[in-house]
Coordinates of C-alpha atoms in Angstrom, one line a residue:
M1 CA 34.3 -23.9 8.3
S2 CA 35.8 -23.4 4.9
A3 CA 39.5 -23.1 4.6
E4 CA 39.3 -20.0 2.5
T5 CA 40.6 -16.8 4.2
A6 CA 40.8 -13.2 3.4
D7 CA 44.1 -13.8 1.6
T8 CA 42.6 -16.2 -0.9
A9 CA 39.1 -14.9 -1.4
E10 CA 37.9 -12.6 -4.1
P11 CA 38.0 -8.8 -3.7
T12 CA 35.0 -7.0 -2.3
G13 CA 32.1 -6.5 -4.7
L14 CA 30.0 -8.4 -7.2
T15 CA 31.4 -10.0 -10.3
T16 CA 29.8 -11.1 -13.6
G17 CA 29.8 -14.2 -15.6
S18 CA 27.9 -17.5 -15.4
A19 CA 30.4 -19.2 -13.0
D20 CA 30.4 -16.1 -10.8
A21 CA 26.6 -15.9 -10.8
A22 CA 26.4 -19.6 -9.7
S23 CA 29.0 -18.9 -7.0
R24 CA 26.9 -15.9 -5.8
R25 CA 23.7 -18.0 -5.7
R26 CA 25.6 -20.6 -3.6
E27 CA 26.6 -17.9 -1.2
Q28 CA 23.1 -16.5 -1.1
R29 CA 21.7 -20.0 -0.2
G30 CA 24.3 -20.3 2.6
W31 CA 23.5 -16.8 3.8
Y32 CA 19.9 -17.7 4.2
F33 CA 20.8 -20.5 6.6
Y34 CA 22.2 -18.1 9.2
D35 CA 18.7 -16.7 9.6
F36 CA 17.5 -20.3 9.7
A37 CA 19.9 -21.0 12.5
C38 CA 19.6 -18.0 14.8
S39 CA 15.9 -17.2 14.4
V40 CA 15.0 -20.1 16.6
Y41 CA 16.6 -18.2 19.5
S42 CA 14.6 -15.1 18.8
T43 CA 11.4 -17.1 18.4
S44 CA 11.5 -19.9 21.0
V45 CA 13.7 -18.2 23.6
L46 CA 13.2 -14.4 23.5
T47 CA 9.6 -14.3 22.2
V48 CA 8.0 -17.4 23.8
F49 CA 9.6 -19.2 26.7
L50 CA 12.2 -17.1 28.5
G51 CA 10.1 -14.0 29.4
P52 CA 7.3 -15.8 31.3
Y53 CA 9.7 -18.5 32.7
L54 CA 12.3 -16.0 33.9
T55 CA 9.5 -13.9 35.4
S56 CA 8.2 -16.9 37.3
V57 CA 11.7 -17.8 38.6
A58 CA 12.1 -14.1 39.7
K59 CA 8.7 -14.1 41.4
A60 CA 9.6 -17.3 43.3
A61 CA 12.8 -15.6 44.6
A62 CA 11.0 -12.3 45.3
D63 CA 10.4 -10.8 48.8
A64 CA 6.9 -10.2 50.2
D65 CA 6.5 -7.0 48.3
G66 CA 7.3 -8.7 44.9
F67 CA 10.8 -7.4 44.5
V68 CA 14.1 -9.1 43.8
H69 CA 17.4 -7.3 44.6
P70 CA 20.1 -8.0 42.0
L71 CA 23.3 -6.2 43.1
G72 CA 21.2 -4.7 46.0
I73 CA 18.9 -2.8 43.6
P74 CA 15.2 -3.3 44.2
V75 CA 13.5 -4.5 41.0
R76 CA 9.9 -5.6 40.6
A77 CA 10.1 -9.3 39.5
G78 CA 7.8 -8.6 36.6
S79 CA 10.2 -6.0 35.2
L80 CA 13.4 -8.1 35.4
F81 CA 13.1 -9.6 31.9
A82 CA 12.6 -6.2 30.3
Y83 CA 15.6 -4.7 32.2
A84 CA 17.8 -7.7 31.3
V85 CA 17.0 -7.2 27.6
S86 CA 18.0 -3.5 27.9
V87 CA 21.3 -4.4 29.6
S88 CA 22.0 -6.9 26.8
V89 CA 21.6 -4.2 24.3
V90 CA 24.1 -1.9 26.1
V91 CA 26.6 -4.7 26.1
A92 CA 26.0 -5.2 22.3
V93 CA 26.6 -1.5 21.7
I94 CA 30.0 -1.7 23.4
V95 CA 31.1 -4.7 21.4
M96 CA 29.6 -4.1 17.9
P97 CA 31.8 -1.2 16.8
V98 CA 34.9 -3.2 17.6
V99 CA 33.6 -6.2 15.6
G100 CA 32.4 -4.1 12.7
A101 CA 35.8 -2.3 12.4
A102 CA 37.7 -5.6 12.7
A103 CA 35.6 -7.1 9.9
D104 CA 36.2 -4.2 7.5
R105 CA 39.9 -3.8 8.3
T106 CA 40.8 -7.5 8.0
G107 CA 38.1 -8.7 5.6
R108 CA 37.6 -11.7 7.9
K109 CA 33.9 -11.6 8.7
K110 CA 33.5 -15.3 8.8
P111 CA 35.7 -16.1 11.9
L112 CA 34.1 -13.3 13.8
L113 CA 30.6 -14.5 12.8
A114 CA 31.5 -18.0 14.1
A115 CA 32.8 -16.6 17.4
A116 CA 29.6 -14.5 18.0
A117 CA 27.3 -17.3 17.0
Y118 CA 28.9 -20.0 19.2
V119 CA 29.1 -17.8 22.2
G120 CA 25.4 -17.1 21.9
A121 CA 24.5 -20.7 21.2
T122 CA 26.5 -21.9 24.2
A123 CA 24.8 -19.3 26.5
T124 CA 21.4 -20.4 25.2
T125 CA 22.1 -24.1 25.7
G126 CA 23.2 -23.2 29.3
M127 CA 19.6 -22.1 30.0
F128 CA 18.8 -25.7 30.7
F129 CA 20.3 -25.1 34.2
L130 CA 17.9 -22.2 34.9
D131 CA 15.6 -23.5 37.7
G132 CA 14.7 -22.8 41.3
H133 CA 15.6 -19.3 42.3
R134 CA 18.4 -18.8 39.7
Y135 CA 17.0 -15.6 38.2
L136 CA 20.5 -14.0 38.2
L137 CA 21.8 -16.9 36.1
G138 CA 18.9 -16.5 33.7
A139 CA 19.4 -12.7 33.4
F140 CA 23.2 -13.3 32.8
L141 CA 22.6 -15.9 30.1
L142 CA 20.0 -13.7 28.4
I143 CA 22.4 -10.8 28.4
V144 CA 25.2 -12.9 26.8
A145 CA 22.9 -14.6 24.2
N146 CA 21.1 -11.5 23.2
A147 CA 24.3 -9.5 22.8
S148 CA 25.9 -12.3 20.8
V149 CA 23.0 -12.6 18.3
S150 CA 23.2 -8.8 17.8
V151 CA 26.9 -8.9 17.1
S152 CA 26.5 -11.8 14.8
M153 CA 23.8 -10.0 12.8
V154 CA 26.2 -7.1 12.1
L155 CA 28.5 -9.5 10.2
Y156 CA 25.6 -11.4 8.6
N157 CA 23.9 -8.3 7.3
A158 CA 27.2 -6.9 6.0
Y159 CA 27.4 -9.8 3.5
L160 CA 24.2 -8.6 1.8
P161 CA 25.7 -5.9 -0.5
Q162 CA 28.5 -8.4 -1.4
I163 CA 26.3 -11.3 -2.5
A164 CA 23.3 -9.5 -4.1
G165 CA 23.1 -6.9 -6.8
P166 CA 21.0 -3.7 -6.2
D167 CA 17.9 -5.0 -8.0
E168 CA 17.8 -8.3 -6.2
R169 CA 18.4 -7.3 -2.6
D170 CA 14.8 -6.9 -1.6
A171 CA 14.1 -10.4 -2.8
V172 CA 17.3 -11.9 -1.2
S173 CA 16.7 -10.1 2.1
S174 CA 13.1 -11.2 2.2
R175 CA 14.0 -14.9 1.5
G176 CA 16.5 -14.7 4.4
W177 CA 13.7 -13.6 6.7
A178 CA 11.4 -16.3 5.2
F179 CA 14.0 -19.0 6.0
G180 CA 14.2 -17.7 9.6
Y181 CA 10.5 -17.8 10.1
T182 CA 10.3 -21.2 8.6
S183 CA 12.8 -22.6 11.1
G184 CA 11.1 -20.8 13.9
A185 CA 7.7 -22.3 13.0
F186 CA 9.2 -25.8 12.7
V187 CA 10.9 -25.7 16.0
L188 CA 7.9 -24.2 17.7
V189 CA 5.8 -27.2 16.6
L190 CA 8.3 -29.5 18.2
N191 CA 8.3 -27.2 21.3
L192 CA 4.5 -27.4 21.4
V193 CA 4.5 -31.2 21.2
L194 CA 7.0 -31.4 24.1
Y195 CA 5.4 -28.8 26.3
T196 CA 1.8 -29.9 26.0
G197 CA 2.8 -33.6 26.3
H198 CA 5.4 -33.2 29.0
D199 CA 3.6 -35.6 31.4
S200 CA 3.6 -38.4 28.8
F201 CA 7.4 -37.8 28.3
G202 CA 7.9 -38.1 32.1
L203 CA 8.9 -34.4 32.4
S204 CA 7.7 -31.6 34.6
E205 CA 6.5 -28.4 33.0
S206 CA 9.7 -26.7 34.1
D207 CA 11.8 -29.5 32.6
A208 CA 10.0 -29.1 29.3
V209 CA 10.6 -25.4 29.2
R210 CA 14.3 -25.8 30.0
I211 CA 14.7 -28.4 27.3
C212 CA 13.0 -26.1 24.8
L213 CA 15.3 -23.2 25.7
A214 CA 18.5 -25.4 25.5
S215 CA 17.4 -27.0 22.2
A216 CA 17.3 -23.5 20.6
G217 CA 21.0 -23.2 21.4
V218 CA 21.8 -26.6 19.9
W219 CA 19.9 -25.7 16.7
W220 CA 21.6 -22.4 16.4
G221 CA 25.1 -23.9 16.7
A222 CA 24.3 -26.8 14.4
F223 CA 22.9 -24.9 11.4
T224 CA 25.5 -22.1 11.7
V225 CA 27.9 -24.6 10.0
V226 CA 26.1 -24.1 6.7
P227 CA 26.8 -20.4 6.2
L228 CA 30.3 -20.8 7.6
R229 CA 31.0 -23.3 4.8
R230 CA 29.5 -21.3 2.0
L231 CA 30.2 -17.6 2.7
R232 CA 33.5 -16.2 1.6
D233 CA 35.7 -13.5 3.0
R234 CA 36.9 -10.8 0.6
R235 CA 40.3 -9.3 0.4
V236 CA 40.8 -5.8 1.7
T237 CA 43.6 -3.3 1.2
P238 CA 46.2 -3.9 4.0
G239 CA 47.2 -1.0 6.2
G240 CA 46.1 0.8 9.3
E241 CA 46.2 -0.2 13.0
G242 CA 45.1 -3.4 14.4
A243 CA 41.3 -3.7 13.9
V244 CA 40.4 -4.5 17.5
G245 CA 42.6 -2.0 19.1
S246 CA 41.3 0.8 16.9
G247 CA 37.6 -0.3 17.0
W248 CA 36.3 2.7 18.8
R249 CA 38.5 5.1 16.8
Q250 CA 37.2 3.5 13.7
L251 CA 33.6 4.0 15.0
M252 CA 34.3 7.7 15.5
A253 CA 35.7 7.7 11.9
T254 CA 32.5 5.9 10.7
L255 CA 30.3 8.4 12.4
R256 CA 32.3 11.3 10.9
D257 CA 32.0 9.6 7.5
M258 CA 28.2 9.2 8.0
R259 CA 28.0 12.9 8.4
R260 CA 29.1 13.1 4.8
H261 CA 26.0 11.1 4.0
P262 CA 23.3 12.9 6.0
L263 CA 20.4 11.2 4.2
T264 CA 21.8 7.7 5.2
L265 CA 22.0 9.0 8.7
S266 CA 18.4 10.3 8.5
F267 CA 17.1 6.9 7.4
L268 CA 19.1 5.2 10.2
L269 CA 17.5 7.6 12.8
A270 CA 14.0 6.8 11.5
Y271 CA 14.8 3.1 11.6
L272 CA 16.2 3.4 15.1
V273 CA 12.9 4.8 16.3
Y274 CA 10.3 2.5 14.7
N275 CA 12.4 -0.6 15.0
D276 CA 12.7 0.0 18.8
G277 CA 9.0 -0.4 18.9
V278 CA 9.1 -3.6 16.8
Q279 CA 11.8 -5.2 18.9
T280 CA 10.0 -4.4 22.2
V281 CA 6.7 -5.9 20.9
I282 CA 8.6 -9.1 19.9
S283 CA 10.4 -9.5 23.2
Q284 CA 7.5 -8.5 25.5
A285 CA 4.5 -10.1 23.8
S286 CA 4.6 -13.3 25.7
V287 CA 4.9 -11.6 29.1
Y288 CA 2.0 -9.3 28.2
G289 CA -0.1 -12.3 27.1
S290 CA 0.7 -14.4 30.2
E291 CA 0.7 -11.7 32.9
E292 CA -1.9 -9.2 31.7
L293 CA -4.3 -11.3 29.6
G294 CA -4.0 -14.5 31.6
L295 CA -3.3 -16.8 28.7
D296 CA -1.6 -20.1 29.2
Q297 CA 1.7 -21.2 27.7
T298 CA 0.0 -23.4 25.1
T299 CA -2.0 -20.4 23.7
L300 CA 1.2 -18.3 23.6
I301 CA 3.2 -21.0 21.7
T302 CA 0.3 -21.5 19.3
A303 CA 0.0 -17.7 18.7
V304 CA 3.7 -17.3 18.1
L305 CA 3.6 -20.3 15.7
L306 CA 0.9 -18.5 13.8
V307 CA 3.1 -15.4 13.6
Q308 CA 5.9 -17.5 12.2
V309 CA 3.8 -19.1 9.5
L310 CA 2.2 -15.8 8.4
A311 CA 5.5 -14.0 8.6
V312 CA 6.9 -16.2 5.8
A313 CA 4.0 -15.2 3.6
G314 CA 4.2 -11.6 4.9
A315 CA 7.9 -11.3 4.1
L316 CA 7.6 -12.6 0.6
G317 CA 4.3 -10.7 0.0
M318 CA 5.7 -7.4 1.1
G319 CA 8.8 -8.1 -1.1
R320 CA 6.4 -8.3 -4.1
L321 CA 4.6 -5.1 -3.0
A322 CA 8.0 -3.3 -2.8
R323 CA 8.6 -4.2 -6.5
V324 CA 5.3 -2.4 -7.4
Y325 CA 5.1 0.5 -4.9
G326 CA 8.8 0.7 -3.7
A327 CA 10.3 -0.4 -0.4
K328 CA 9.8 3.0 1.4
R329 CA 6.0 3.2 0.7
T330 CA 5.6 -0.5 1.7
I331 CA 7.4 0.1 5.0
L332 CA 5.3 3.1 5.8
G333 CA 2.2 1.1 5.2
S334 CA 3.4 -1.6 7.6
L335 CA 4.1 1.0 10.3
V336 CA 0.4 2.2 10.1
V337 CA -0.6 -1.5 10.7
W338 CA 1.9 -1.7 13.6
T339 CA 0.2 1.3 15.3
L340 CA -3.2 -0.2 14.9
I341 CA -2.0 -3.5 16.4
L342 CA -0.8 -1.7 19.6
V343 CA -4.0 0.2 20.0
A344 CA -6.0 -3.0 19.5
G345 CA -3.7 -4.8 22.0
Y346 CA -4.4 -2.2 24.7
F347 CA -8.1 -3.0 24.5
L348 CA -7.7 -6.7 24.1
P349 CA -9.9 -8.5 26.7
A350 CA -8.3 -11.0 29.2
D351 CA -8.9 -14.7 28.8
A352 CA -9.8 -14.3 25.1
P353 CA -7.5 -16.5 23.0
V354 CA -9.4 -15.9 19.8
F355 CA -8.7 -12.1 19.9
F356 CA -5.1 -12.8 20.7
Y357 CA -4.8 -15.0 17.7
L358 CA -6.3 -12.3 15.5
L359 CA -3.7 -9.9 16.8
A360 CA -0.9 -12.4 16.3
S361 CA -2.1 -12.8 12.7
A362 CA -1.8 -9.1 12.0
I363 CA 1.7 -9.1 13.6
G364 CA 2.8 -12.0 11.4
L365 CA 1.7 -10.3 8.2
V366 CA 3.9 -7.1 8.8
L367 CA 6.7 -8.4 11.0
G368 CA 9.0 -10.1 8.4
G369 CA 8.3 -7.7 5.6
S370 CA 9.0 -4.5 7.6
Q371 CA 12.3 -5.9 8.8
A372 CA 13.5 -7.4 5.5
L373 CA 12.7 -4.3 3.5
S374 CA 14.3 -2.1 6.0
R375 CA 17.5 -4.1 5.7
S376 CA 17.5 -4.2 2.0
L377 CA 16.7 -0.5 1.7
F378 CA 19.6 0.4 4.0
S379 CA 22.0 -1.7 1.9
H380 CA 21.5 0.8 -0.9
L381 CA 22.6 3.6 1.3
V382 CA 26.0 2.1 2.3
P383 CA 29.1 3.4 0.5
H384 CA 31.2 0.7 -1.1
G385 CA 33.8 -0.8 1.2
K386 CA 32.0 0.4 4.4
E387 CA 29.6 -2.5 4.6
A388 CA 30.5 -4.0 8.1
E389 CA 31.0 -0.6 9.7
Y390 CA 27.7 0.8 8.4
F391 CA 25.8 -2.4 9.2
S392 CA 27.3 -2.2 12.7
A393 CA 25.6 1.2 13.1
Y394 CA 22.5 -0.4 11.5
E395 CA 22.6 -3.3 13.9
M396 CA 22.8 -0.8 16.8
S397 CA 19.5 0.5 15.5
D398 CA 18.1 -3.0 14.8
R399 CA 19.1 -4.5 18.2
G400 CA 21.9 -2.5 19.7
L401 CA 20.0 0.7 20.4
S402 CA 16.7 -1.0 21.0
W403 CA 17.1 -0.6 24.7
L404 CA 14.8 2.3 25.1
G405 CA 11.6 0.4 24.3
P406 CA 12.1 -2.4 26.8
L407 CA 13.3 0.2 29.4
V408 CA 10.2 2.3 28.9
F409 CA 8.1 -0.9 29.0
G410 CA 9.7 -2.0 32.3
I411 CA 9.5 1.4 33.9
A412 CA 5.8 1.8 33.0
Y413 CA 5.1 -1.6 34.6
Q414 CA 7.3 -0.8 37.6
L415 CA 5.4 2.5 38.2
T416 CA 1.9 1.4 37.4
G417 CA 1.8 -2.4 37.8
S418 CA -0.2 -2.5 34.5
Y419 CA 1.1 -4.1 31.3
R420 CA -1.6 -2.3 29.4
D421 CA -0.1 1.0 30.2
A422 CA 3.3 -0.3 29.2
I423 CA 2.1 -1.6 25.8
I424 CA 0.3 1.6 24.8
S425 CA 3.4 3.6 25.4
L426 CA 5.1 2.0 22.4
V427 CA 2.7 3.7 19.9
I428 CA 5.0 6.8 20.0
F429 CA 7.9 4.8 18.5
F430 CA 5.8 3.9 15.4
V431 CA 4.3 7.4 14.9
V432 CA 7.6 9.2 15.2
G433 CA 9.4 6.6 13.1
S434 CA 6.9 7.0 10.3
V435 CA 7.2 10.8 10.2
L436 CA 11.0 10.6 10.1
L437 CA 11.0 7.9 7.4
A438 CA 8.5 9.9 5.2
R439 CA 10.9 12.8 5.2
V440 CA 13.9 10.8 3.7
P441 CA 14.3 11.2 -0.1
I442 CA 15.4 7.6 -0.7
R443 CA 16.5 7.9 -4.4
Q444 CA 18.6 11.0 -3.6
A445 CA 20.1 9.1 -0.6
V446 CA 21.1 6.1 -2.8
A447 CA 22.8 8.4 -5.3
A448 CA 24.6 10.4 -2.6
A449 CA 26.1 7.1 -1.3
G450 CA 27.6 6.5 -4.7
N451 CA 25.4 3.5 -5.6
P452 CA 23.3 2.8 -8.6
V453 CA 19.6 3.8 -8.1
P454 CA 17.2 0.9 -8.7
E455 CA 14.2 1.5 -11.0
R456 CA 11.8 1.1 -8.1
I457 CA 12.8 1.9 -4.5

């Protein structure tokens, strides 16, 4: 980690001049690498391996009726993963306001980013020990890792307004997502080689999965070094109470402040709704493919690999579309595609890998772009000096409040025993989110936040 601290770094905000521009580009390149580091967790662990594997461990520990009993609560084994994701989100909601307030009050985002990243990476590496009937260990490590990545993304996203000007944020944000999807695709290729050839490596299928899970944690921790060396903390005006002790009071102040920016709040509400659907599709896709469609792990890995490759092109391509049509219109178009994807998924026949690959291709083309443009669009709506606090609220929408989708998914399966009924229930998130977003006057919202309005937004 760089020796620079909040006491020696430059003040918050962008500066001009060739040397400053070069320094900013260096920070941007370092910033991309945190996506490169942590996206492997989202791809290999959350999307591909952990859902089906933890479900199989839970089923092995289940009673004759197919239920496990964590803390004495009867839970259908097939719902455990979805419920654990929901719990992890609740934990993140509790922690993120404190971290966001601490970052803005002290100006020291970097040490907090390091702490969140390495707690998450350690928990992910510990998934190597998930075997036998240890479904409780698996659920615990998932909760810690998933909450940690959410907290770290608050701090990561809060750097965006500080390292990129208004007219370059769509491009910078999209490149960050592209870096993440590139690393996810590369590691998935390695995972695919290990998993499909586990016999030739002298490993059982379970051993191969556990190595793939743990390797994501090692990758996350190793590449986090790059942004920690290149990103700089900014000075803040001293004063106020200790940041951690006043975190929740600061959150209340942030929410009161956001009431002064109702259009920013309106965008955040729209994003909360439609992104809940996106996050649930990401986390539950492999469970749906393995349990409802009867697809093997190799097919699932290949499909997610296809998503990663196309998501790079999708993120960059939607970034270009945003320059022509504006970010808001481009996002709305992607939400229409998301709705059609879920409807098609409901009717997808079992044991039909080709149709699953087609669906994965559609997901890849809209996944990265819809997320990258949402992040860059929100950055225009944040008042200067409130970046970490507002991005804490944003991250609650991005990951922190995305508990409702997995909860609905898990309840639907628990009540019906059908993953098809669970997947179709997610359509409502995209429809309602689209309506709410369409009603937000973005240019007016940017001006109301006190920021320069880009020519095209």
